[in-house]
Short mmCIF file of C-alpha atoms and ligand atoms in Angstrom, two decimals:
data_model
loop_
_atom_site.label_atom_id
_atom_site.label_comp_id
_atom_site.label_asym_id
_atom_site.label_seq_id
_atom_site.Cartn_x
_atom_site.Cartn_y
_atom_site.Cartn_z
CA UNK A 1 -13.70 -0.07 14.71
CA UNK A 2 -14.47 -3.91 15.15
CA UNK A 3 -17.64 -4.76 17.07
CA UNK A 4 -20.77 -6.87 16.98
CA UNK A 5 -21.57 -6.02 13.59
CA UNK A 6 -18.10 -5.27 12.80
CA UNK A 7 -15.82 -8.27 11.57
CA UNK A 8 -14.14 -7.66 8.29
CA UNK A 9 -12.35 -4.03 7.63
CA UNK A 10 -10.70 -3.23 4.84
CA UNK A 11 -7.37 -0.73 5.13
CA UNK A 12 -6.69 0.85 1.92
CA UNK A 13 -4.43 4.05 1.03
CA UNK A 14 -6.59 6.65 -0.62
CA UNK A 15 -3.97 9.05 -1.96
CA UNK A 16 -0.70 7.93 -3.21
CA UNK A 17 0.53 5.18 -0.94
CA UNK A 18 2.92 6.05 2.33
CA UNK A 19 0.06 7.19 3.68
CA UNK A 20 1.19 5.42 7.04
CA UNK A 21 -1.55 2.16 6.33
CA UNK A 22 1.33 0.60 8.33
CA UNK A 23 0.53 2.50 11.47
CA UNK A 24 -2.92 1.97 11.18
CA UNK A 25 -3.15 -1.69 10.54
CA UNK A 26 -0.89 -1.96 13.29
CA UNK A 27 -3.08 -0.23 15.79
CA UNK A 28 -6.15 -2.04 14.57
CA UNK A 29 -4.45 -5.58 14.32
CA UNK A 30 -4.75 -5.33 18.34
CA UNK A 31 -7.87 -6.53 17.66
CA UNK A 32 -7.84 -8.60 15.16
CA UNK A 33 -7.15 -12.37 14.56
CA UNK A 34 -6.53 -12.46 10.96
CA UNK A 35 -4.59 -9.83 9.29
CA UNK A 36 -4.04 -10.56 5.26
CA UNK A 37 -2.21 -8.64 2.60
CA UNK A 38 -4.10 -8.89 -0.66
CA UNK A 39 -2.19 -6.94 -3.58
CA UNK A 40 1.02 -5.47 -4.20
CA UNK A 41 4.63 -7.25 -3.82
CA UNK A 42 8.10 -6.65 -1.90
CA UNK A 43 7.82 -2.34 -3.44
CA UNK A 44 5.58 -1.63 -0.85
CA UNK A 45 7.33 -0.78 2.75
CA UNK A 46 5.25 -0.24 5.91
CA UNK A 47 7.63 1.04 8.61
CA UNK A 48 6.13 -0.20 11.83
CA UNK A 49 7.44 1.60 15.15
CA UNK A 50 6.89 0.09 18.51
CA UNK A 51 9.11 1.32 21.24
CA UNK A 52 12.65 2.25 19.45
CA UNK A 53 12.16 -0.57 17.36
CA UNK A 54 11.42 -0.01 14.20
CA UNK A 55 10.64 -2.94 11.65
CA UNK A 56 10.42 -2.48 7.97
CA UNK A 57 7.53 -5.11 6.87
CA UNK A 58 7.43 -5.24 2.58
CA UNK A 59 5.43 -8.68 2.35
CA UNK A 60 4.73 -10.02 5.53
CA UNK A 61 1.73 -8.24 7.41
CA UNK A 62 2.37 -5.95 10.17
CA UNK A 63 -0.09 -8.24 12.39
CA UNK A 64 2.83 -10.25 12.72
CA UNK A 65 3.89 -8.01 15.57
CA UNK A 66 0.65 -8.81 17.80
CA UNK A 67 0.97 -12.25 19.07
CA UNK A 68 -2.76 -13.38 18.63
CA UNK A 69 -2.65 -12.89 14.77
CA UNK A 70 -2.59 -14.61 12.32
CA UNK A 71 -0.97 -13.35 8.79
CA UNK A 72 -2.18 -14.24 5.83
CA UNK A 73 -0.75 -13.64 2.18
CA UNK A 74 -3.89 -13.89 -0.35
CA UNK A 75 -3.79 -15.04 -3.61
CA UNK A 76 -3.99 -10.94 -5.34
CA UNK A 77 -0.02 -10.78 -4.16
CA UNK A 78 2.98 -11.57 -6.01
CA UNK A 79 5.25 -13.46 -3.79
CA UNK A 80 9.37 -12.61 -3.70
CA UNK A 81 10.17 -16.01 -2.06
CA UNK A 82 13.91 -14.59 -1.35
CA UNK A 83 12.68 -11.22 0.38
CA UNK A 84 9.77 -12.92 2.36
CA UNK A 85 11.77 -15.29 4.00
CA UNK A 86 14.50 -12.58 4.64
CA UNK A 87 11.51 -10.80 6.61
CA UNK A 88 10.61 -13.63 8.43
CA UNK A 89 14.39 -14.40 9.43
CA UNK A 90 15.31 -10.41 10.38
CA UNK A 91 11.41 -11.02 12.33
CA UNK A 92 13.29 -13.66 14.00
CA UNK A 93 16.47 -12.25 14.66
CA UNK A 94 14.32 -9.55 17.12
CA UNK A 95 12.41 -12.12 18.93
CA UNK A 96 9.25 -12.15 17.07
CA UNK A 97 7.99 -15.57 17.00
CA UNK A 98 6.43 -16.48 13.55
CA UNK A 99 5.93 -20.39 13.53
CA UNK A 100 2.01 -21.50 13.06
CA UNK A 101 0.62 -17.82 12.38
CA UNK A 102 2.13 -17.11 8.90
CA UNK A 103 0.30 -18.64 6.00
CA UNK A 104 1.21 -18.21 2.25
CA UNK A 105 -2.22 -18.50 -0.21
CA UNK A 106 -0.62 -21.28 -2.58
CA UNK A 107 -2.53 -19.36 -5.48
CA UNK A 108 -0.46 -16.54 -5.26
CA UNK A 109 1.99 -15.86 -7.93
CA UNK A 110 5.71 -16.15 -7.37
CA UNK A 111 8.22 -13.37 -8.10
CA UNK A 112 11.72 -14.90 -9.89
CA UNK A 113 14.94 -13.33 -10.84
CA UNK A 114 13.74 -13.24 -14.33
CA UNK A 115 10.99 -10.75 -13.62
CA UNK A 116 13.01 -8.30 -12.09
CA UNK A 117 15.24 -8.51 -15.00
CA UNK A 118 12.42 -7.58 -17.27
CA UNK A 119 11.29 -4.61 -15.17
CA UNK A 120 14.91 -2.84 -14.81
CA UNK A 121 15.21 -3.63 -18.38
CA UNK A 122 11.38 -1.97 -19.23
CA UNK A 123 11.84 0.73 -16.51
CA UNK A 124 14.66 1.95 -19.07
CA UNK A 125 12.43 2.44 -22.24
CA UNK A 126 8.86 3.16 -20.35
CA UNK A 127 10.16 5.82 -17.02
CA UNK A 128 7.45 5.09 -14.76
CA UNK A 129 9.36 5.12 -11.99
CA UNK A 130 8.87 1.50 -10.74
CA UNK A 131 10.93 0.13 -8.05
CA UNK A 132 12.45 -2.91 -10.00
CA UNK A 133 11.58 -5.81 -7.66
CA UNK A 134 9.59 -7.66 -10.77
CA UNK A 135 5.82 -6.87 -9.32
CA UNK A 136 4.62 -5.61 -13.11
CA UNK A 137 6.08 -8.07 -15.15
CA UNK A 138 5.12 -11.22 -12.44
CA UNK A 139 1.58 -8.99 -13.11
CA UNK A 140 1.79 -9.26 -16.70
CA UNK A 141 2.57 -12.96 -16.73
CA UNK A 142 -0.65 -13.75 -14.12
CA UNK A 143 -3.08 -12.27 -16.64
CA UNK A 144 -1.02 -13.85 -19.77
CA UNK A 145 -2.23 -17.11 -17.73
CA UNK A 146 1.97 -17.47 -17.45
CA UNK A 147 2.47 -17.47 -14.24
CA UNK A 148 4.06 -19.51 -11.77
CA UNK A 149 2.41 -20.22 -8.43
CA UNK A 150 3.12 -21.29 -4.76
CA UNK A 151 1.48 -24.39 -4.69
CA UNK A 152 3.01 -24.71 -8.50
CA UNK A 153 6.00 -26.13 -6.28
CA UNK A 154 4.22 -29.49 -5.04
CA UNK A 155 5.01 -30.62 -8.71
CA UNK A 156 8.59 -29.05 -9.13
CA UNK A 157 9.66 -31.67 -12.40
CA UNK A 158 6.44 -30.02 -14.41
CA UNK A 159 7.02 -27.04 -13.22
CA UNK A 160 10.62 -27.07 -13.99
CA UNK A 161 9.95 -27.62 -17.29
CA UNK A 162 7.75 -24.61 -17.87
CA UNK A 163 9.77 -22.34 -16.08
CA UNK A 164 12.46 -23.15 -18.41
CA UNK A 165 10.74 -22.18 -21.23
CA UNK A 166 9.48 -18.92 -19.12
CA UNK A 167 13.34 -18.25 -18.62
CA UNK A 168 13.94 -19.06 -22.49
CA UNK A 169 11.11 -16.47 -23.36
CA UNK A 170 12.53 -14.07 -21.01
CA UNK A 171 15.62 -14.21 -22.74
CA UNK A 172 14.48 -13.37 -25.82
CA UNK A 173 12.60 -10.01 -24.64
CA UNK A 174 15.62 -9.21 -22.59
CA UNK A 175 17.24 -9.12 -26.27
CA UNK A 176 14.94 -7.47 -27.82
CA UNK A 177 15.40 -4.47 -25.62
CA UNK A 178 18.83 -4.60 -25.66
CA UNK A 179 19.41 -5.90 -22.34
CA UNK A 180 23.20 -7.01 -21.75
CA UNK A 181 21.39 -9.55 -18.40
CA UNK A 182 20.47 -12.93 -19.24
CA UNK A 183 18.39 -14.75 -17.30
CA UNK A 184 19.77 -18.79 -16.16
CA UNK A 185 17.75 -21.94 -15.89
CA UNK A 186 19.67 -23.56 -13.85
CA UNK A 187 19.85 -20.92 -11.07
CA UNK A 188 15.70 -20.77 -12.01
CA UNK A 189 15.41 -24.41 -10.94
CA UNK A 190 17.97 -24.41 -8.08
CA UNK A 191 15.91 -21.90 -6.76
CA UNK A 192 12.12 -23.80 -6.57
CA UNK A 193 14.81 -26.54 -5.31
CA UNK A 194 15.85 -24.61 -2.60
CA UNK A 195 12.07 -22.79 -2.07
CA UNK A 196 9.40 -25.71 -2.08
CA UNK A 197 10.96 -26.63 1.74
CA UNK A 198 10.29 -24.48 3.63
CA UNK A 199 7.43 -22.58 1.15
CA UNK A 200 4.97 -25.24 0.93
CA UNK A 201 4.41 -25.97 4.58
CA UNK A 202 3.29 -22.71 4.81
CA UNK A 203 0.85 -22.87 1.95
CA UNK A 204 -3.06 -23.13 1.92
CA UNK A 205 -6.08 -21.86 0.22
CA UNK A 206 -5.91 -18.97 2.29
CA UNK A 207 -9.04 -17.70 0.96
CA UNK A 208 -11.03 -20.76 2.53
CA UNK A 209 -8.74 -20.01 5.80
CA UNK A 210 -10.12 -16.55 5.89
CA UNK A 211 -13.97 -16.93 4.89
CA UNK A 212 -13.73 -19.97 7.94
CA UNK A 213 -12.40 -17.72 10.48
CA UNK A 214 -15.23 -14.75 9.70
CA UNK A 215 -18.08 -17.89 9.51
CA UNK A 216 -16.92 -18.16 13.56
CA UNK A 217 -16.92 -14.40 13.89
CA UNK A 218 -13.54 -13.83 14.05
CA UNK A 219 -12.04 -10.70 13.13
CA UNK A 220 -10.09 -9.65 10.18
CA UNK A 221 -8.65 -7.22 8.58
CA UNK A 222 -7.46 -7.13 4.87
CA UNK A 223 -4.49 -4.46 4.44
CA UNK A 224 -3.62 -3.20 1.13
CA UNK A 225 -0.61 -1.64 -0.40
CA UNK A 226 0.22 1.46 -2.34
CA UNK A 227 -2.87 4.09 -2.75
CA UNK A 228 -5.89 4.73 -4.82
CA UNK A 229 -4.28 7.01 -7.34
CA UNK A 230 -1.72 4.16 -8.25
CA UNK A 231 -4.49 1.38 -8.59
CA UNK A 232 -4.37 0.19 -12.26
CA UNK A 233 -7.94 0.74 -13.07
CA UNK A 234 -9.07 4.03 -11.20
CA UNK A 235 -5.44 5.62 -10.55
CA UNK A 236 -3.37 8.13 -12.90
CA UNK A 237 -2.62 5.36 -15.55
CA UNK A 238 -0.07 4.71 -16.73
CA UNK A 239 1.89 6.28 -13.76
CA UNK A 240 0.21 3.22 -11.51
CA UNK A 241 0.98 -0.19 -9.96
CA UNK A 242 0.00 -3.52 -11.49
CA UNK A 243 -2.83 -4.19 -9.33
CA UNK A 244 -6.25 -3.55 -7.76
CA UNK A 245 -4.97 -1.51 -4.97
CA UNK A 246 -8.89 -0.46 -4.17
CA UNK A 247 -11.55 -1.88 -1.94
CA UNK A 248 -12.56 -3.97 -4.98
CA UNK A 249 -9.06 -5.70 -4.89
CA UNK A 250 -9.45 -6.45 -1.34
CA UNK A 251 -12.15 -9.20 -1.86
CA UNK A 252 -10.85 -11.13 -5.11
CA UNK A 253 -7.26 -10.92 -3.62
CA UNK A 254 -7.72 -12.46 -0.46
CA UNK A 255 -10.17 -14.67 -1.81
CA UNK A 256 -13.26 -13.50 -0.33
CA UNK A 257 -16.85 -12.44 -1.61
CA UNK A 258 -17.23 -8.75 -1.42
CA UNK A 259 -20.28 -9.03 0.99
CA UNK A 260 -17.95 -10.10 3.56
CA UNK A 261 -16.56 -6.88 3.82
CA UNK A 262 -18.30 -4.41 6.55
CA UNK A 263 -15.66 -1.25 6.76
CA UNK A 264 -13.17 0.36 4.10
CA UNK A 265 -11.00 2.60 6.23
CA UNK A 266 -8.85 4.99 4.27
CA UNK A 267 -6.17 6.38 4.92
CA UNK A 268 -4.93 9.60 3.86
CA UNK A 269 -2.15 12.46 4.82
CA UNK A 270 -3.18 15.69 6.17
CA UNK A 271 -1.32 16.47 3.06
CA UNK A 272 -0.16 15.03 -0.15
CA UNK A 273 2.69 13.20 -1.74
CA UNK A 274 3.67 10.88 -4.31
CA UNK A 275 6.78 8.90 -5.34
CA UNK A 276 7.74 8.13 -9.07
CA UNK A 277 7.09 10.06 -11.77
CA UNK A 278 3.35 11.17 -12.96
CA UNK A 279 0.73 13.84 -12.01
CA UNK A 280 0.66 15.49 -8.28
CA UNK A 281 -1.69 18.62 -8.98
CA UNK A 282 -1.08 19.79 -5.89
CA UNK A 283 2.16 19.80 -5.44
CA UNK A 284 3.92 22.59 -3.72
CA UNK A 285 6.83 25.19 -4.86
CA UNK A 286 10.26 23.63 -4.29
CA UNK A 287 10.92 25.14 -0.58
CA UNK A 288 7.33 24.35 0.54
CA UNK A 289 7.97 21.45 -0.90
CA UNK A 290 10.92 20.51 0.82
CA UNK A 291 10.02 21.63 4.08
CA UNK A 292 7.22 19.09 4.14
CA UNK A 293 9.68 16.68 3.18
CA UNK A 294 11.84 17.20 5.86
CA UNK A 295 9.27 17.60 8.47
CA UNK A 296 7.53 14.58 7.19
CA UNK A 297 10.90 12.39 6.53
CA UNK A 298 8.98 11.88 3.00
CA UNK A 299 11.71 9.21 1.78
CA UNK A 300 10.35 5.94 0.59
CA UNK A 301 10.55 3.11 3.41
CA UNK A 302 12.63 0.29 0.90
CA UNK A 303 14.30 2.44 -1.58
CA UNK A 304 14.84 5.64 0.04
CA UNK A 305 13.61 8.09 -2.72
CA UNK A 306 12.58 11.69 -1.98
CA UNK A 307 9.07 12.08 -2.42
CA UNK A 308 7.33 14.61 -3.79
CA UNK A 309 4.51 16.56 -1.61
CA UNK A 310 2.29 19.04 -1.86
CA UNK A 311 -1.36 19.92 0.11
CA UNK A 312 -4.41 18.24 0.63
CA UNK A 313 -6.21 17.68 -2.13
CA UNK A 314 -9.65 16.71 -1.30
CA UNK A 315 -10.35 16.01 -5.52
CA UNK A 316 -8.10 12.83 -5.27
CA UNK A 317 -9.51 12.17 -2.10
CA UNK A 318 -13.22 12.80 -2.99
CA UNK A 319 -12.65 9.95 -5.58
CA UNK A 320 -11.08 8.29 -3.38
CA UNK A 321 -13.85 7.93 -1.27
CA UNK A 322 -16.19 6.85 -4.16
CA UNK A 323 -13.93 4.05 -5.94
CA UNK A 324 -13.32 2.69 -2.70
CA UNK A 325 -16.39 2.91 -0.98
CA UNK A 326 -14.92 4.21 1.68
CA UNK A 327 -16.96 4.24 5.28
CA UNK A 328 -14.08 6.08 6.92
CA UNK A 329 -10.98 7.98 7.05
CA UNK A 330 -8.29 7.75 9.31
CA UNK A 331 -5.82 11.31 8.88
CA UNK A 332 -2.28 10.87 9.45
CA UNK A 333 0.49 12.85 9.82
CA UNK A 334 -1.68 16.11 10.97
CA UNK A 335 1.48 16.90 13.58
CA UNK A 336 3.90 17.60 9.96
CA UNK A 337 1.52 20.67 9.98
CA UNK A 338 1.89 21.87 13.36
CA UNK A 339 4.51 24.42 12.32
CA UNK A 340 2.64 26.36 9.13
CA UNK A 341 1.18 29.48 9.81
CA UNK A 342 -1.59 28.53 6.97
CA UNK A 343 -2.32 25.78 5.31
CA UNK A 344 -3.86 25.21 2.24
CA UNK A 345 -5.98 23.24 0.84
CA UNK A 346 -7.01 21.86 -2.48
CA UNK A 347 -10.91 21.96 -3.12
CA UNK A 348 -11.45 21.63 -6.73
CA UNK A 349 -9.48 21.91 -10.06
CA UNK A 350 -9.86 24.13 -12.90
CA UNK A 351 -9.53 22.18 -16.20
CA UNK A 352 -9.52 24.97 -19.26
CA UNK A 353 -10.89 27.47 -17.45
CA UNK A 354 -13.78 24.94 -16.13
CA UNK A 355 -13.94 23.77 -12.71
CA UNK A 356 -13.51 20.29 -12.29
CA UNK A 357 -14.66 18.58 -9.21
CA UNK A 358 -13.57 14.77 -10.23
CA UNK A 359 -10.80 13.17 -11.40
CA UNK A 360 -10.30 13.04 -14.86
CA UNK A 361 -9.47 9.60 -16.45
CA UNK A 362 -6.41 10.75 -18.57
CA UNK A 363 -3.20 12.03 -17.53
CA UNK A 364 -3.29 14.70 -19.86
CA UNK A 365 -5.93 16.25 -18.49
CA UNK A 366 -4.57 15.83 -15.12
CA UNK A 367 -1.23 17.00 -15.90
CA UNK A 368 -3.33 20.62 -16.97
CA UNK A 369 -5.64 21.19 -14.16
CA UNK A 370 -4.96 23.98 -11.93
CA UNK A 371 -6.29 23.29 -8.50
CA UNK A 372 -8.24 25.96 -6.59
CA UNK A 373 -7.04 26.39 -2.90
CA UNK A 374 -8.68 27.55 0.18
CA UNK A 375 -6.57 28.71 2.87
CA UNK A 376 -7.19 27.43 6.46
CA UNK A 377 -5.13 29.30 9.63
CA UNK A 378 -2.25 27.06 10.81
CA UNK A 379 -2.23 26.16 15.01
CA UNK A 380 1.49 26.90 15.18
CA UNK A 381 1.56 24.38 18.27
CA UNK A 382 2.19 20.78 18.82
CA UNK A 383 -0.25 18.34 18.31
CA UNK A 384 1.52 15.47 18.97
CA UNK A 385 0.14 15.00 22.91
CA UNK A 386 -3.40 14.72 21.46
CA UNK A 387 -4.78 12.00 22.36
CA UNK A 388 -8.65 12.95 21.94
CA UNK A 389 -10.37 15.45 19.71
CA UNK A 390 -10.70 17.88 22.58
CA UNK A 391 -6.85 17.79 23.02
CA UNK A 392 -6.10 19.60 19.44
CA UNK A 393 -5.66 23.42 19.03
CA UNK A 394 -8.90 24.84 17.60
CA UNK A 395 -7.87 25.39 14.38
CA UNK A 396 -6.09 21.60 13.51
CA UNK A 397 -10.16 20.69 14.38
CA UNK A 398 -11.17 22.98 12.12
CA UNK A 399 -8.79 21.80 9.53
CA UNK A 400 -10.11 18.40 10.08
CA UNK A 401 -13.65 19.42 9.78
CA UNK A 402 -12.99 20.68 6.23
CA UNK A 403 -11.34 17.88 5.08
CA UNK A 404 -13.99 15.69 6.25
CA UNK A 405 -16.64 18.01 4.99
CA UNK A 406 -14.41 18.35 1.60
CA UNK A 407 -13.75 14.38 1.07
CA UNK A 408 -17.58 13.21 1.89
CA UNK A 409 -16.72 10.49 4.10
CA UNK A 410 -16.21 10.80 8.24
CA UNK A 411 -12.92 10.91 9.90
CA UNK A 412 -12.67 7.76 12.04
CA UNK A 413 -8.63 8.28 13.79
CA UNK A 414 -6.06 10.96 13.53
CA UNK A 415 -2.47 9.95 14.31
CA UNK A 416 -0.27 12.58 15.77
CA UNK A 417 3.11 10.83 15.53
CA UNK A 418 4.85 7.69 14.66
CA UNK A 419 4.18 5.69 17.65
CA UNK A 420 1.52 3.54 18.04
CA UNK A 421 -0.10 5.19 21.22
CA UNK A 422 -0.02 8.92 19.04
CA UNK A 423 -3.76 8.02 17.90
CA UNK A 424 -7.34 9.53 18.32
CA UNK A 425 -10.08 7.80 17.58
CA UNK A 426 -12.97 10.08 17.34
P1 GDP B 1 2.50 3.00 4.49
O1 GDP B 1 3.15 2.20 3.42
O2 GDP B 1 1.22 3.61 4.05
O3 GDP B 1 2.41 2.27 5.78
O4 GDP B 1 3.44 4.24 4.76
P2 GDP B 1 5.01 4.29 5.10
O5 GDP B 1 5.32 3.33 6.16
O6 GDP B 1 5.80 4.28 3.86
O7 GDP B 1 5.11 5.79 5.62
C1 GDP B 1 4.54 6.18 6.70
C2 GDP B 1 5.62 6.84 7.53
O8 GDP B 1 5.01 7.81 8.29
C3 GDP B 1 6.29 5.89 8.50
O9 GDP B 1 7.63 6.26 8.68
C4 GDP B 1 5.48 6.10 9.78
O10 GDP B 1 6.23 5.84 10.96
C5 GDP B 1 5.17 7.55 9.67
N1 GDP B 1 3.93 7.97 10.29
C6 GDP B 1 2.74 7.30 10.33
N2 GDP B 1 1.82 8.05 10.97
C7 GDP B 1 2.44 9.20 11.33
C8 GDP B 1 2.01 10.37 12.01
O11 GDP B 1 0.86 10.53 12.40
N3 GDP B 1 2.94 11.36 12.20
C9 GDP B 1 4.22 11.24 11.77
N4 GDP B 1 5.05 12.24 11.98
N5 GDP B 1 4.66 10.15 11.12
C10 GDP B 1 3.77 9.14 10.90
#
């Protein structure tokens, strides 16, 4: 996808998140010298394959296995200082070398033990199924102008001294709720002790780093997390994340203007699934439902929860296409389909007898509409040798076509499998 004209793509999920973003970062960081997480935190897991090895990446780019990258994390993500440098250590432990091409934006917001105490404690009253790492409430303190940052650490006595009245407010939430936890100061401050080491050499304005390297036409790409659908703005709120997971999120989180940006690749499944709790109007009957599961190993990367799937449903995706402004689509996962004899898809919902052909904004709504399928023939044969368009049974190209015709926006790859070389670019 990079070329002359071609430096800056954008990687987004368009349906749910797990959309396998991981896979396709990976295969486009090949060429790329920059590769830079903008939103999201340690919930987000891209499983990365190469060989038999497989590497779970939650905050650290998956650029970081291509030697001539660079990996950036903007400004838009909240940090988990104790997670990251996990990932860089188990990185270590399997020979990747990290030193010089990891850089930390020192604008971005840092995750502490007292945030994650908030979320499992507002995960109890508010069930909407969030993984507990403290991403929403590090969120919530960022926009209540709260927040502590990275580069917050080159002045650790002032910033001591707020934190411990962060830690003293946290307390008295926790209470509130009826939260048995307390949250400590003095493990808060051992802990910037302990962080500002080996944090702050690896932190810049990242954003500056990034608009530099495109000025001398290098190439980057900016990889979010999660999907469309679980972006706080445009996805099924409240069932959502705490962040811009969209195109739009892309530019302020990695701290770039938005004209910078010349692709927004999405990527989607040939079929549909969610995790947590909220609307998923396509979702299938309970065996179909498992069978895709199974086929698909739909478990979440970090926390191992079933997902729930269902078919293509080109309404999501449709809006998908327009919130993100998306110039492409890469579809992955067609090979969980090779087995169906049909498969379905969604084209349109009915909302009180009405058809619907967009998303509506409350979840209300959503949870009501009844979406209207189309049938396609299955290929009942393996796809996962394709390596070209020409290479796939008849019918999977016809399935493509009508997703691409469905979703208004061209396919650009199709992955077969989880290995990096099962890829078509078209
Ligand atoms: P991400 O967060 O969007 O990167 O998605 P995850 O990493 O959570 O989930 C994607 C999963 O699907 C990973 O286990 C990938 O190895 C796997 N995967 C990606 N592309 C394909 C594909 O084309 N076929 C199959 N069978 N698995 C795939």
């Amino acid at each position: 996808m990079f070329g002359p004209k071609t430096h800056c793509i954008v990687v987004v999920g368009a349906q749910w998140g797990d959309e396998g973003k991981g896979k396709l970062v990976d295969v486009l960081a090949e060429q790329a010298d920059y590769v830079v997480r903008y939103q999201g935190g340690a919930n987000a897991g891209h499983t990365v394959c190469i060989g038999d090895a497989q590497f779970i990446l939650q905050q650290i780019p998956s650029g970081i296995l291509h030697d001539r990258c660079t990996c950036v994390v903007g400004n838009g993500v909240v940090l988990d200082p104790e997670t990251f440098f996990q990932e860089l250590d188990g990185l270590a432990a399997k020979g990747v070398k990290t030193a010089g091409r990891i850089f930390v934006s020192d604008r971005a917001h840092l995750v502490l033990p007292y945030h994650k105490l908030l979320d499992k404690a507002h995960e109890k009253s508010q069930n909407i199924g969030t993984t507990g790492r403290g991403i929403g409430p590090t969120y919530e303190d960022k926009f209540g102008r709260r927040g502590v940052r990275v580069g917050d650490l080159r002045h650790l006595d002032s910033t001591k001294a707020v934190l411990s009245e962060r830690v003293a407010r946290a307390n008295k939430l926790l209470a509130m709720m009826g939260g048995t936890e307390v949250a400590s100061e003095e493990q808060h401050h051992a802990l910037l002790d302990r962080l500002a080491p080996r944090l702050l050499p690896l932190a810049f304005d990242t954003g500056r780093q990034v608009f530099q390297a495109l000025r001398e036409g290098r190439r980057v790409l900016l990889e979010g997390a999660q999907g469309a659908m679980l972006d706080v703005d445009h996805g099924t709120y409240p069932f959502v994340t705490s962040s811009n997971t969209t195109s739009g999120g892309a530019a302020t989180g990695a701290g770039i203007g938005p004209t910078a940006i010349d692709e927004v690749l999405g990527v989607v499944k040939a079929y549909t699934t969610r995790v947590g709790n909220g609307p998923l109007p396509t979702q299938a009957d309970p065996e179909t439902e498992e069978e895709l599961r199974k086929l698909g190993g739909e478990f979440g990367a970090v926390t191992g929860r079933p997902r729930r799937c269902g078919w293509f449903d080109a309404t999501v995706v449709r809006y998908s296409v327009r919130v993100n402004g998306l110039t492409g689509l890469a579809v992955t996962k067609l090979d969980v389909l090779d087995t169906f004899a049909e498969v379905p898809v969604g084209t349109d919902y009915l909302l009180d007898g009405q058809p619907c052909d967009d998303l509506p904004a409350d979840v209300q709504s959503l949870e009501r509409v009844n979406p209207r399928y189309e049938t396609l023939p299955g290929w009942r044969r393996p796809t996962t040798g394709a390596r070209r368009m020409a290479d796939l049974p008849p019918e999977a190209r016809a399935y493509l076509d009508r997703l691409e015709d469905l979703s208004g926006a061209p396919i650009r790859y199709v992955s077969v499998g989880t290995r990096r070389d099962q890829i078509i670019e078209v």
